[in-house]
Amino acid sequence: MLKVKRLYDEKSTQDGMRILVDRVWPRGVKKEDVDYDEWYKELAPSTELRKWFDHDPEKWDNFKKKYFKELKKQHKRLEEIKEKSDGHNVTLIYGAKDKEHNQAVAIKEYIEKS
């Protein structure tokens, strides 16, 4: 089962494999203080798209359209996540404050639709 969780939220035994999907390391936390298994930077939105979006909920639908085009180039990585989550918990972790409008939510949606 594929899940999404904020990096700053407490780890749970239900998380399973934890994959960070931010391009840059989240603010205010040391790498050694974060419990994650993989860091897939390449799945994060391009710098240009991330800056344009700026977590503005009004841009969410357009962001997803543009981001999904970027994700098409990451087919192997996304397929890997899909396979790992088949029968096992995999949690995509992210640093954004907005729990509804972030790349992890978009990645989950993209994988579930494919």
Tab-separated table of N, CA, C and O in Angstrom:
chain	number	residue	atom	x	y	z
A	1	MET	N	0.844	-1.171	0.000
A	1	MET	CA	0.000	0.000	0.000
A	1	MET	C	0.894	1.240	0.000
A	1	MET	O	1.824	1.346	0.780
A	2	LEU	N	0.568	2.160	-0.864
A	2	LEU	CA	1.330	3.397	-0.982
A	2	LEU	C	0.697	4.475	-0.108
A	2	LEU	O	-0.517	4.689	-0.163
A	3	LYS	N	1.530	5.123	0.707
A	3	LYS	CA	1.061	6.155	1.623
A	3	LYS	C	1.892	7.416	1.446
A	3	LYS	O	2.952	7.387	0.828
A	4	VAL	N	1.420	8.486	2.056
A	4	VAL	CA	2.106	9.779	2.020
A	4	VAL	C	2.163	10.307	3.445
A	4	VAL	O	1.189	10.205	4.191
A	5	LYS	N	3.328	10.877	3.820
A	5	LYS	CA	3.475	11.364	5.189
A	5	LYS	C	4.506	12.485	5.234
A	5	LYS	O	5.501	12.449	4.524
A	6	ARG	N	4.255	13.435	6.074
A	6	ARG	CA	5.198	14.527	6.267
A	6	ARG	C	6.442	14.021	7.009
A	6	ARG	O	6.344	13.274	7.977
A	7	LEU	N	7.595	14.415	6.551
A	7	LEU	CA	8.865	13.997	7.134
A	7	LEU	C	8.951	14.334	8.627
A	7	LEU	O	9.548	13.597	9.393
A	8	TYR	N	8.322	15.410	9.022
A	8	TYR	CA	8.392	15.873	10.408
A	8	TYR	C	7.442	15.107	11.329
A	8	TYR	O	7.533	15.220	12.543
A	9	ASP	N	6.529	14.324	10.751
A	9	ASP	CA	5.609	13.524	11.558
A	9	ASP	C	6.339	12.301	12.103
A	9	ASP	O	7.282	11.799	11.485
A	10	GLU	N	5.887	11.827	13.222
A	10	GLU	CA	6.537	10.692	13.871
A	10	GLU	C	6.457	9.427	13.009
A	10	GLU	O	5.427	9.135	12.401
A	11	LYS	N	7.541	8.699	12.972
A	11	LYS	CA	7.582	7.437	12.231
A	11	LYS	C	6.670	6.423	12.900
A	11	LYS	O	6.543	6.393	14.123
A	12	SER	N	6.068	5.586	12.073
A	12	SER	CA	5.175	4.547	12.563
A	12	SER	C	5.631	3.195	12.006
A	12	SER	O	6.214	3.131	10.919
A	13	THR	N	5.312	2.143	12.716
A	13	THR	CA	5.623	0.811	12.206
A	13	THR	C	4.803	0.514	10.950
A	13	THR	O	5.156	-0.361	10.170
A	14	GLN	N	3.715	1.261	10.744
A	14	GLN	CA	2.866	1.080	9.567
A	14	GLN	C	3.438	1.757	8.317
A	14	GLN	O	2.916	1.573	7.225
A	15	ASP	N	4.505	2.532	8.481
A	15	ASP	CA	5.086	3.253	7.342
A	15	ASP	C	5.717	2.313	6.324
A	15	ASP	O	5.700	2.591	5.130
A	16	GLY	N	6.299	1.239	6.785
A	16	GLY	CA	7.026	0.365	5.876
A	16	GLY	C	8.268	1.077	5.358
A	16	GLY	O	8.902	1.845	6.073
A	17	MET	N	8.584	0.863	4.101
A	17	MET	CA	9.728	1.545	3.489
A	17	MET	C	9.402	3.024	3.354
A	17	MET	O	8.323	3.399	2.901
A	18	ARG	N	10.353	3.872	3.739
A	18	ARG	CA	10.148	5.328	3.687
A	18	ARG	C	11.057	5.931	2.621
A	18	ARG	O	12.273	5.789	2.688
A	19	ILE	N	10.421	6.599	1.650
A	19	ILE	CA	11.164	7.186	0.534
A	19	ILE	C	10.946	8.698	0.529
A	19	ILE	O	9.821	9.175	0.376
A	20	LEU	N	12.027	9.439	0.687
A	20	LEU	CA	11.983	10.899	0.629
A	20	LEU	C	11.916	11.319	-0.838
A	20	LEU	O	12.701	10.844	-1.654
A	21	VAL	N	10.986	12.228	-1.162
A	21	VAL	CA	10.794	12.648	-2.555
A	21	VAL	C	10.963	14.157	-2.738
A	21	VAL	O	10.347	14.751	-3.615
A	22	ASP	N	11.815	14.766	-1.931
A	22	ASP	CA	12.151	16.191	-2.075
A	22	ASP	C	13.461	16.318	-2.853
A	22	ASP	O	14.354	15.486	-2.700
A	23	ARG	N	13.582	17.369	-3.648
A	23	ARG	CA	14.826	17.606	-4.399
A	23	ARG	C	15.918	18.144	-3.480
A	23	ARG	O	17.083	17.801	-3.600
A	24	VAL	N	15.535	19.017	-2.561
A	24	VAL	CA	16.494	19.590	-1.615
A	24	VAL	C	16.164	19.073	-0.214
A	24	VAL	O	15.023	18.746	0.080
A	25	TRP	N	17.181	18.999	0.619
A	25	TRP	CA	16.977	18.486	1.974
A	25	TRP	C	16.051	19.433	2.740
A	25	TRP	O	16.239	20.647	2.734
A	26	PRO	N	15.035	18.883	3.436
A	26	PRO	CA	14.088	19.713	4.198
A	26	PRO	C	14.776	20.543	5.283
A	26	PRO	O	15.720	20.097	5.933
A	27	ARG	N	14.270	21.730	5.466
A	27	ARG	CA	14.839	22.681	6.430
A	27	ARG	C	14.696	22.224	7.873
A	27	ARG	O	13.722	21.582	8.242
A	28	GLY	N	15.675	22.600	8.647
A	28	GLY	CA	15.593	22.451	10.093
A	28	GLY	C	15.751	21.040	10.626
A	28	GLY	O	15.450	20.794	11.789
A	29	VAL	N	16.213	20.120	9.808
A	29	VAL	CA	16.374	18.752	10.276
A	29	VAL	C	17.689	18.187	9.710
A	29	VAL	O	18.028	18.410	8.555
A	30	LYS	N	18.404	17.492	10.569
A	30	LYS	CA	19.669	16.890	10.156
A	30	LYS	C	19.403	15.536	9.508
A	30	LYS	O	18.486	14.817	9.918
A	31	LYS	N	20.221	15.184	8.535
A	31	LYS	CA	20.049	13.904	7.838
A	31	LYS	C	20.046	12.724	8.801
A	31	LYS	O	19.267	11.791	8.649
A	32	GLU	N	20.918	12.790	9.791
A	32	GLU	CA	20.997	11.670	10.731
A	32	GLU	C	19.783	11.588	11.661
A	32	GLU	O	19.578	10.571	12.326
A	33	ASP	N	18.958	12.629	11.687
A	33	ASP	CA	17.762	12.621	12.533
A	33	ASP	C	16.513	12.148	11.789
A	33	ASP	O	15.438	12.055	12.384
A	34	VAL	N	16.645	11.875	10.507
A	34	VAL	CA	15.497	11.457	9.702
A	34	VAL	C	15.615	9.973	9.399
A	34	VAL	O	16.645	9.497	8.937
A	35	ASP	N	14.541	9.268	9.689
A	35	ASP	CA	14.510	7.838	9.429
A	35	ASP	C	13.888	7.612	8.047
A	35	ASP	O	12.683	7.709	7.869
A	36	TYR	N	14.748	7.366	7.058
A	36	TYR	CA	14.284	7.110	5.692
A	36	TYR	C	15.154	6.010	5.088
A	36	TYR	O	16.279	5.790	5.499
A	37	ASP	N	14.589	5.323	4.114
A	37	ASP	CA	15.314	4.230	3.475
A	37	ASP	C	15.966	4.655	2.166
A	37	ASP	O	17.048	4.192	1.833
A	38	GLU	N	15.285	5.485	1.410
A	38	GLU	CA	15.785	5.941	0.119
A	38	GLU	C	15.473	7.424	-0.035
A	38	GLU	O	14.517	7.927	0.550
A	39	TRP	N	16.259	8.086	-0.866
A	39	TRP	CA	16.004	9.484	-1.204
A	39	TRP	C	16.001	9.573	-2.722
A	39	TRP	O	17.054	9.478	-3.351
A	40	TYR	N	14.820	9.711	-3.301
A	40	TYR	CA	14.665	9.772	-4.754
A	40	TYR	C	14.504	11.234	-5.174
A	40	TYR	O	13.415	11.686	-5.530
A	41	LYS	N	15.588	11.969	-5.164
A	41	LYS	CA	15.577	13.387	-5.540
A	41	LYS	C	15.022	13.601	-6.936
A	41	LYS	O	14.356	14.604	-7.205
A	42	GLU	N	15.345	12.659	-7.825
A	42	GLU	CA	14.962	12.823	-9.222
A	42	GLU	C	13.450	12.788	-9.439
A	42	GLU	O	12.961	13.193	-10.493
A	43	LEU	N	12.693	12.330	-8.448
A	43	LEU	CA	11.233	12.321	-8.572
A	43	LEU	C	10.602	13.662	-8.200
A	43	LEU	O	9.445	13.907	-8.511
A	44	ALA	N	11.358	14.504	-7.555
A	44	ALA	CA	10.832	15.812	-7.150
A	44	ALA	C	10.621	16.685	-8.383
A	44	ALA	O	11.255	16.493	-9.416
A	45	PRO	N	9.718	17.664	-8.280
A	45	PRO	CA	9.515	18.576	-9.415
A	45	PRO	C	10.802	19.327	-9.739
A	45	PRO	O	11.638	19.549	-8.861
A	46	SER	N	10.943	19.728	-10.984
A	46	SER	CA	12.091	20.543	-11.375
A	46	SER	C	12.103	21.807	-10.527
A	46	SER	O	11.063	22.234	-9.997
A	47	THR	N	13.254	22.403	-10.400
A	47	THR	CA	13.378	23.634	-9.610
A	47	THR	C	12.429	24.705	-10.132
A	47	THR	O	11.761	25.388	-9.352
A	48	GLU	N	12.349	24.835	-11.443
A	48	GLU	CA	11.475	25.850	-12.047
A	48	GLU	C	10.016	25.602	-11.690
A	48	GLU	O	9.298	26.531	-11.321
A	49	LEU	N	9.585	24.349	-11.809
A	49	LEU	CA	8.189	24.022	-11.500
A	49	LEU	C	7.907	24.212	-10.021
A	49	LEU	O	6.859	24.748	-9.645
A	50	ARG	N	8.826	23.787	-9.189
A	50	ARG	CA	8.651	23.935	-7.728
A	50	ARG	C	8.506	25.402	-7.343
A	50	ARG	O	7.622	25.775	-6.567
A	51	LYS	N	9.360	26.248	-7.900
A	51	LYS	CA	9.301	27.681	-7.578
A	51	LYS	C	8.028	28.316	-8.117
A	51	LYS	O	7.415	29.156	-7.457
A	52	TRP	N	7.622	27.908	-9.326
A	52	TRP	CA	6.384	28.449	-9.902
A	52	TRP	C	5.180	28.067	-9.043
A	52	TRP	O	4.339	28.895	-8.727
A	53	PHE	N	5.107	26.814	-8.653
A	53	PHE	CA	3.979	26.310	-7.867
A	53	PHE	C	3.923	26.968	-6.491
A	53	PHE	O	2.879	27.450	-6.062
A	54	ASP	N	5.039	26.975	-5.786
A	54	ASP	CA	5.145	27.606	-4.469
A	54	ASP	C	4.032	27.174	-3.508
A	54	ASP	O	3.561	27.954	-2.701
A	55	HIS	N	3.572	25.948	-3.660
A	55	HIS	CA	2.522	25.360	-2.815
A	55	HIS	C	1.255	26.211	-2.767
A	55	HIS	O	0.584	26.297	-1.736
A	56	ASP	N	0.922	26.816	-3.889
A	56	ASP	CA	-0.301	27.612	-4.023
A	56	ASP	C	-1.440	26.681	-4.435
A	56	ASP	O	-1.448	26.173	-5.561
A	57	PRO	N	-2.410	26.442	-3.541
A	57	PRO	CA	-3.510	25.524	-3.858
A	57	PRO	C	-4.263	25.890	-5.138
A	57	PRO	O	-4.793	25.013	-5.811
A	58	GLU	N	-4.292	27.167	-5.491
A	58	GLU	CA	-4.993	27.582	-6.709
A	58	GLU	C	-4.271	27.094	-7.964
A	58	GLU	O	-4.878	26.996	-9.035
A	59	LYS	N	-2.987	26.779	-7.846
A	59	LYS	CA	-2.200	26.297	-8.984
A	59	LYS	C	-2.127	24.763	-9.019
A	59	LYS	O	-1.485	24.203	-9.897
A	60	TRP	N	-2.768	24.100	-8.067
A	60	TRP	CA	-2.613	22.663	-7.900
A	60	TRP	C	-2.907	21.863	-9.171
A	60	TRP	O	-2.120	21.018	-9.576
A	61	ASP	N	-4.040	22.101	-9.805
A	61	ASP	CA	-4.399	21.325	-10.993
A	61	ASP	C	-3.396	21.531	-12.126
A	61	ASP	O	-2.982	20.568	-12.781
A	62	ASN	N	-2.996	22.776	-12.346
A	62	ASN	CA	-1.996	23.050	-13.382
A	62	ASN	C	-0.632	22.466	-13.000
A	62	ASN	O	0.093	21.971	-13.863
A	63	PHE	N	-0.306	22.550	-11.724
A	63	PHE	CA	0.947	21.962	-11.251
A	63	PHE	C	0.985	20.468	-11.575
A	63	PHE	O	1.973	19.961	-12.110
A	64	LYS	N	-0.100	19.756	-11.246
A	64	LYS	CA	-0.128	18.314	-11.483
A	64	LYS	C	0.025	17.990	-12.965
A	64	LYS	O	0.757	17.069	-13.322
A	65	LYS	N	-0.622	18.731	-13.825
A	65	LYS	CA	-0.497	18.488	-15.267
A	65	LYS	C	0.957	18.618	-15.708
A	65	LYS	O	1.488	17.765	-16.423
A	66	LYS	N	1.602	19.683	-15.270
A	66	LYS	CA	3.006	19.919	-15.637
A	66	LYS	C	3.921	18.883	-14.982
A	66	LYS	O	4.855	18.381	-15.609
A	67	TYR	N	3.645	18.576	-13.750
A	67	TYR	CA	4.470	17.630	-13.006
A	67	TYR	C	4.337	16.217	-13.570
A	67	TYR	O	5.323	15.487	-13.689
A	68	PHE	N	3.133	15.826	-13.940
A	68	PHE	CA	2.930	14.496	-14.509
A	68	PHE	C	3.732	14.341	-15.802
A	68	PHE	O	4.236	13.261	-16.097
A	69	LYS	N	3.879	15.414	-16.557
A	69	LYS	CA	4.727	15.366	-17.763
A	69	LYS	C	6.178	15.088	-17.370
A	69	LYS	O	6.879	14.330	-18.041
A	70	GLU	N	6.630	15.715	-16.292
A	70	GLU	CA	7.994	15.464	-15.808
A	70	GLU	C	8.141	14.024	-15.308
A	70	GLU	O	9.160	13.380	-15.535
A	71	LEU	N	7.110	13.538	-14.635
A	71	LEU	CA	7.180	12.189	-14.065
A	71	LEU	C	7.242	11.103	-15.136
A	71	LEU	O	7.772	10.013	-14.888
A	72	LYS	N	6.727	11.382	-16.322
A	72	LYS	CA	6.786	10.392	-17.406
A	72	LYS	C	8.226	9.977	-17.694
A	72	LYS	O	8.482	8.859	-18.108
A	73	LYS	N	9.165	10.876	-17.441
A	73	LYS	CA	10.583	10.596	-17.679
A	73	LYS	C	11.183	9.707	-16.579
A	73	LYS	O	12.315	9.253	-16.711
A	74	GLN	N	10.436	9.496	-15.514
A	74	GLN	CA	10.937	8.723	-14.364
A	74	GLN	C	10.235	7.371	-14.247
A	74	GLN	O	10.044	6.841	-13.153
A	75	HIS	N	9.874	6.813	-15.385
A	75	HIS	CA	9.090	5.577	-15.415
A	75	HIS	C	9.718	4.448	-14.586
A	75	HIS	O	9.029	3.781	-13.816
A	76	LYS	N	11.026	4.246	-14.715
A	76	LYS	CA	11.682	3.146	-13.998
A	76	LYS	C	11.570	3.311	-12.487
A	76	LYS	O	11.280	2.368	-11.766
A	77	ARG	N	11.821	4.514	-12.013
A	77	ARG	CA	11.768	4.782	-10.568
A	77	ARG	C	10.339	4.597	-10.042
A	77	ARG	O	10.131	4.015	-8.979
A	78	LEU	N	9.377	5.082	-10.787
A	78	LEU	CA	7.976	4.965	-10.372
A	78	LEU	C	7.513	3.513	-10.382
A	78	LEU	O	6.788	3.080	-9.482
A	79	GLU	N	7.964	2.764	-11.361
A	79	GLU	CA	7.633	1.340	-11.432
A	79	GLU	C	8.244	0.607	-10.239
A	79	GLU	O	7.633	-0.287	-9.665
A	80	GLU	N	9.431	1.016	-9.849
A	80	GLU	CA	10.105	0.441	-8.685
A	80	GLU	C	9.261	0.662	-7.419
A	80	GLU	O	9.066	-0.261	-6.623
A	81	ILE	N	8.760	1.866	-7.255
A	81	ILE	CA	7.918	2.172	-6.087
A	81	ILE	C	6.637	1.343	-6.133
A	81	ILE	O	6.215	0.785	-5.121
A	82	LYS	N	6.046	1.265	-7.306
A	82	LYS	CA	4.812	0.495	-7.463
A	82	LYS	C	5.034	-0.961	-7.076
A	82	LYS	O	4.234	-1.558	-6.351
A	83	GLU	N	6.143	-1.541	-7.528
A	83	GLU	CA	6.459	-2.934	-7.201
A	83	GLU	C	6.714	-3.112	-5.704
A	83	GLU	O	6.257	-4.084	-5.103
A	84	LYS	N	7.435	-2.180	-5.108
A	84	LYS	CA	7.733	-2.270	-3.672
A	84	LYS	C	6.471	-2.159	-2.827
A	84	LYS	O	6.397	-2.714	-1.735
A	85	SER	N	5.476	-1.427	-3.321
A	85	SER	CA	4.245	-1.221	-2.550
A	85	SER	C	3.203	-2.308	-2.808
A	85	SER	O	2.138	-2.303	-2.196
A	86	ASP	N	3.510	-3.248	-3.687
A	86	ASP	CA	2.588	-4.341	-3.967
A	86	ASP	C	2.645	-5.346	-2.817
A	86	ASP	O	3.570	-6.154	-2.726
A	87	GLY	N	1.686	-5.257	-1.926
A	87	GLY	CA	1.637	-6.158	-0.777
A	87	GLY	C	2.440	-5.685	0.421
A	87	GLY	O	2.486	-6.359	1.439
A	88	HIS	N	3.095	-4.524	0.299
A	88	HIS	CA	3.888	-3.967	1.397
A	88	HIS	C	3.587	-2.480	1.530
A	88	HIS	O	3.220	-1.827	0.560
A	89	ASN	N	3.794	-1.953	2.715
A	89	ASN	CA	3.628	-0.519	2.917
A	89	ASN	C	4.870	0.219	2.436
A	89	ASN	O	5.993	-0.158	2.774
A	90	VAL	N	4.634	1.274	1.673
A	90	VAL	CA	5.677	2.191	1.240
A	90	VAL	C	5.131	3.581	1.490
A	90	VAL	O	4.013	3.903	1.085
A	91	THR	N	5.910	4.407	2.173
A	91	THR	CA	5.478	5.756	2.492
A	91	THR	C	6.383	6.770	1.807
A	91	THR	O	7.600	6.740	1.983
A	92	LEU	N	5.764	7.645	1.023
A	92	LEU	CA	6.485	8.745	0.384
A	92	LEU	C	6.525	9.883	1.398
A	92	LEU	O	5.475	10.345	1.861
A	93	ILE	N	7.715	10.308	1.775
A	93	ILE	CA	7.822	11.379	2.764
A	93	ILE	C	8.317	12.658	2.086
A	93	ILE	O	9.058	12.626	1.113
A	94	TYR	N	7.855	13.776	2.632
A	94	TYR	CA	8.122	15.096	2.057
A	94	TYR	C	8.226	16.118	3.177
A	94	TYR	O	7.793	15.869	4.310
A	95	GLY	N	8.761	17.297	2.877
A	95	GLY	CA	8.958	18.316	3.892
A	95	GLY	C	7.933	19.441	3.889
A	95	GLY	O	7.857	20.194	4.850
A	96	ALA	N	7.136	19.571	2.861
A	96	ALA	CA	6.188	20.694	2.741
A	96	ALA	C	5.194	20.737	3.902
A	96	ALA	O	4.833	19.698	4.454
A	97	LYS	N	4.749	21.936	4.230
A	97	LYS	CA	3.750	22.108	5.296
A	97	LYS	C	2.357	21.678	4.843
A	97	LYS	O	1.576	21.170	5.627
A	98	ASP	N	2.047	21.924	3.580
A	98	ASP	CA	0.727	21.614	3.026
A	98	ASP	C	0.614	20.108	2.784
A	98	ASP	O	1.315	19.547	1.951
A	99	LYS	N	-0.294	19.477	3.516
A	99	LYS	CA	-0.435	18.030	3.443
A	99	LYS	C	-1.280	17.565	2.259
A	99	LYS	O	-1.330	16.382	1.971
A	100	GLU	N	-1.938	18.488	1.581
A	100	GLU	CA	-2.807	18.122	0.461
A	100	GLU	C	-2.228	18.487	-0.900
A	100	GLU	O	-2.611	17.900	-1.913
A	101	HIS	N	-1.346	19.478	-0.933
A	101	HIS	CA	-0.820	19.993	-2.202
A	101	HIS	C	0.698	19.926	-2.193
A	101	HIS	O	1.364	20.923	-1.940
A	102	ASN	N	1.226	18.739	-2.470
A	102	ASN	CA	2.680	18.559	-2.498
A	102	ASN	C	3.029	17.434	-3.472
A	102	ASN	O	2.155	16.699	-3.923
A	103	GLN	N	4.308	17.317	-3.783
A	103	GLN	CA	4.732	16.349	-4.788
A	103	GLN	C	4.464	14.909	-4.390
A	103	GLN	O	4.192	14.066	-5.249
A	104	ALA	N	4.529	14.580	-3.111
A	104	ALA	CA	4.281	13.199	-2.686
A	104	ALA	C	2.835	12.793	-2.992
A	104	ALA	O	2.584	11.686	-3.473
A	105	VAL	N	1.905	13.685	-2.721
A	105	VAL	CA	0.493	13.428	-3.032
A	105	VAL	C	0.332	13.230	-4.542
A	105	VAL	O	-0.365	12.318	-4.993
A	106	ALA	N	0.986	14.081	-5.316
A	106	ALA	CA	0.903	13.976	-6.776
A	106	ALA	C	1.536	12.680	-7.277
A	106	ALA	O	0.981	12.013	-8.156
A	107	ILE	N	2.682	12.299	-6.721
A	107	ILE	CA	3.341	11.058	-7.127
A	107	ILE	C	2.440	9.860	-6.842
A	107	ILE	O	2.272	8.970	-7.673
A	108	LYS	N	1.855	9.845	-5.664
A	108	LYS	CA	0.952	8.748	-5.288
A	108	LYS	C	-0.196	8.659	-6.286
A	108	LYS	O	-0.526	7.575	-6.779
A	109	GLU	N	-0.797	9.783	-6.598
A	109	GLU	CA	-1.898	9.812	-7.565
A	109	GLU	C	-1.432	9.309	-8.929
A	109	GLU	O	-2.106	8.503	-9.573
A	110	TYR	N	-0.284	9.751	-9.368
A	110	TYR	CA	0.262	9.348	-10.662
A	110	TYR	C	0.480	7.836	-10.712
A	110	TYR	O	0.097	7.176	-11.680
A	111	ILE	N	1.090	7.286	-9.678
A	111	ILE	CA	1.346	5.838	-9.634
A	111	ILE	C	0.045	5.063	-9.615
A	111	ILE	O	-0.094	4.054	-10.310
A	112	GLU	N	-0.909	5.509	-8.831
A	112	GLU	CA	-2.184	4.784	-8.717
A	112	GLU	C	-2.987	4.827	-10.016
A	112	GLU	O	-3.757	3.912	-10.285
A	113	LYS	N	-2.807	5.857	-10.815
A	113	LYS	CA	-3.512	5.956	-12.092
A	113	LYS	C	-2.834	5.155	-13.194
A	113	LYS	O	-3.448	4.835	-14.195
A	114	SER	N	-1.556	4.858	-13.005
A	114	SER	CA	-0.832	4.157	-14.086
A	114	SER	C	-0.912	2.656	-13.960
A	114	SER	O	-1.360	2.096	-13.037
